[in-house]
Amino acid sequence: AQKVTQAQTEISVVEKEDVTLDCVYETRDTTYYLFWYKQPPSGELVFLIRRNSFDEQNEISGRYSWNFQKSTSSFNFTITASQVVDSAVYFCALSEGRTGNQFYFGTGTSLTVIP
Amino acid sequence: NAGVTQTPKFRVLKTGQSMTLLCAQDMNHEYMYWYRQDPGMGLRLIHYSVGEGTTAKGEVPDGYNVSRLKKQNFLLGLESAAPSQTSVYFCASSYSGRGVVAGELFFGEGSRLTVL
């Protein structure tokens, strides 16, 4: 079973629109960590955020915000006023406390921001 | 500040050839990983290591071997390359410490391998 599901394979938005990338995870652990990574067309993987299971407070960083809801096992990522530079593949990942730092990645969402 | 360095960046192999990908990190991280990335499949864990001299299988270990003889290096070997191993390979490392089970992964730039 997939531990991290990113149901949106590809999303296209027009510049300045807001966009939300969905991430649903599955774990039986009470201690776990969630991550988002960005992979721009150049190919490198860029860390965006880490959230632990005991901290459900939403986070905002500039145009980026993250909504963590344990009740629905979701960790969604919203980009406000999207820009062309936001075009990338975005990966959500889960690390469970009991597995000694194994990370499970979703299949990614490819975001295209159209100028 | 090199971070995580992978060599080589590109390689073309013929079926049956062998090769080794080298990953080096200068952040004194305990944990190191090898992932492969294929279209539509995200990142899949091949092998990982939680410390010098230790290795463990990940999700897709078949056809690969690894070694962690030094803390800073994690080698990925293909003994007899197959076309199904054509992929982009990423090495990563992460830290652990008091109160931190999972630090974020620091990735290398990737190695594109083509097996003909």
Short mmCIF file of N, CA and C in Angstrom, two decimals, chain B residues 22-25 28-30 32 49 51-54 67-75:
data_model
loop_
_atom_site.label_atom_id
_atom_site.label_comp_id
_atom_site.label_asym_id
_atom_site.label_seq_id
_atom_site.Cartn_x
_atom_site.Cartn_y
_atom_site.Cartn_z
N LEU B 22 29.47 6.80 -6.75
CA LEU B 22 30.03 7.23 -5.48
C LEU B 22 29.25 8.42 -4.94
N CYS B 23 28.94 8.36 -3.68
CA CYS B 23 28.30 9.46 -2.99
C CYS B 23 29.17 9.87 -1.81
N ALA B 24 29.43 11.16 -1.72
CA ALA B 24 30.23 11.67 -0.61
C ALA B 24 29.51 12.84 0.03
N GLN B 25 29.49 12.84 1.38
CA GLN B 25 28.89 13.98 2.09
C GLN B 25 29.87 14.49 3.13
N ASN B 28 28.93 15.21 8.06
CA ASN B 28 29.03 14.29 9.19
C ASN B 28 27.68 13.62 9.52
N HIS B 29 26.89 13.40 8.49
CA HIS B 29 25.59 12.76 8.69
C HIS B 29 25.74 11.27 8.91
N GLU B 30 24.89 10.75 9.82
CA GLU B 30 24.91 9.31 10.07
C GLU B 30 24.23 8.52 8.96
N MET B 32 22.64 7.67 5.25
CA MET B 32 22.80 7.91 3.83
C MET B 32 21.89 6.97 3.05
N SER B 49 21.75 3.39 4.73
CA SER B 49 22.73 3.06 5.77
C SER B 49 22.51 3.99 6.95
N GLY B 51 24.68 4.06 9.47
CA GLY B 51 25.97 4.34 10.08
C GLY B 51 27.08 3.60 9.35
N GLU B 52 28.30 4.00 9.63
CA GLU B 52 29.45 3.36 9.00
C GLU B 52 29.42 1.86 9.23
N GLY B 53 29.63 1.12 8.16
CA GLY B 53 29.68 -0.33 8.25
C GLY B 53 28.33 -1.02 8.24
N THR B 54 27.25 -0.26 8.14
CA THR B 54 25.91 -0.86 8.13
C THR B 54 25.17 -0.48 6.87
N SER B 67 27.94 -0.24 -0.18
CA SER B 67 28.92 -0.35 0.90
C SER B 67 29.11 1.01 1.55
N ARG B 68 29.34 0.96 2.87
CA ARG B 68 29.55 2.19 3.65
C ARG B 68 30.78 1.95 4.53
N LEU B 69 31.92 1.94 3.90
CA LEU B 69 33.17 1.66 4.60
C LEU B 69 33.63 2.88 5.40
N LYS B 70 33.31 4.06 4.91
CA LYS B 70 33.62 5.29 5.62
C LYS B 70 32.34 6.06 5.83
N LYS B 71 32.27 6.77 6.91
CA LYS B 71 31.04 7.49 7.25
C LYS B 71 30.63 8.45 6.15
N GLN B 72 31.58 9.07 5.51
CA GLN B 72 31.24 10.10 4.55
C GLN B 72 30.91 9.57 3.16
N ASN B 73 31.14 8.28 2.91
CA ASN B 73 30.94 7.74 1.57
C ASN B 73 29.93 6.61 1.56
N PHE B 74 29.13 6.59 0.50
CA PHE B 74 28.14 5.52 0.32
C PHE B 74 28.17 5.14 -1.14
N LEU B 75 28.60 3.92 -1.44
CA LEU B 75 28.78 3.47 -2.81
C LEU B 75 27.61 2.60 -3.26
#
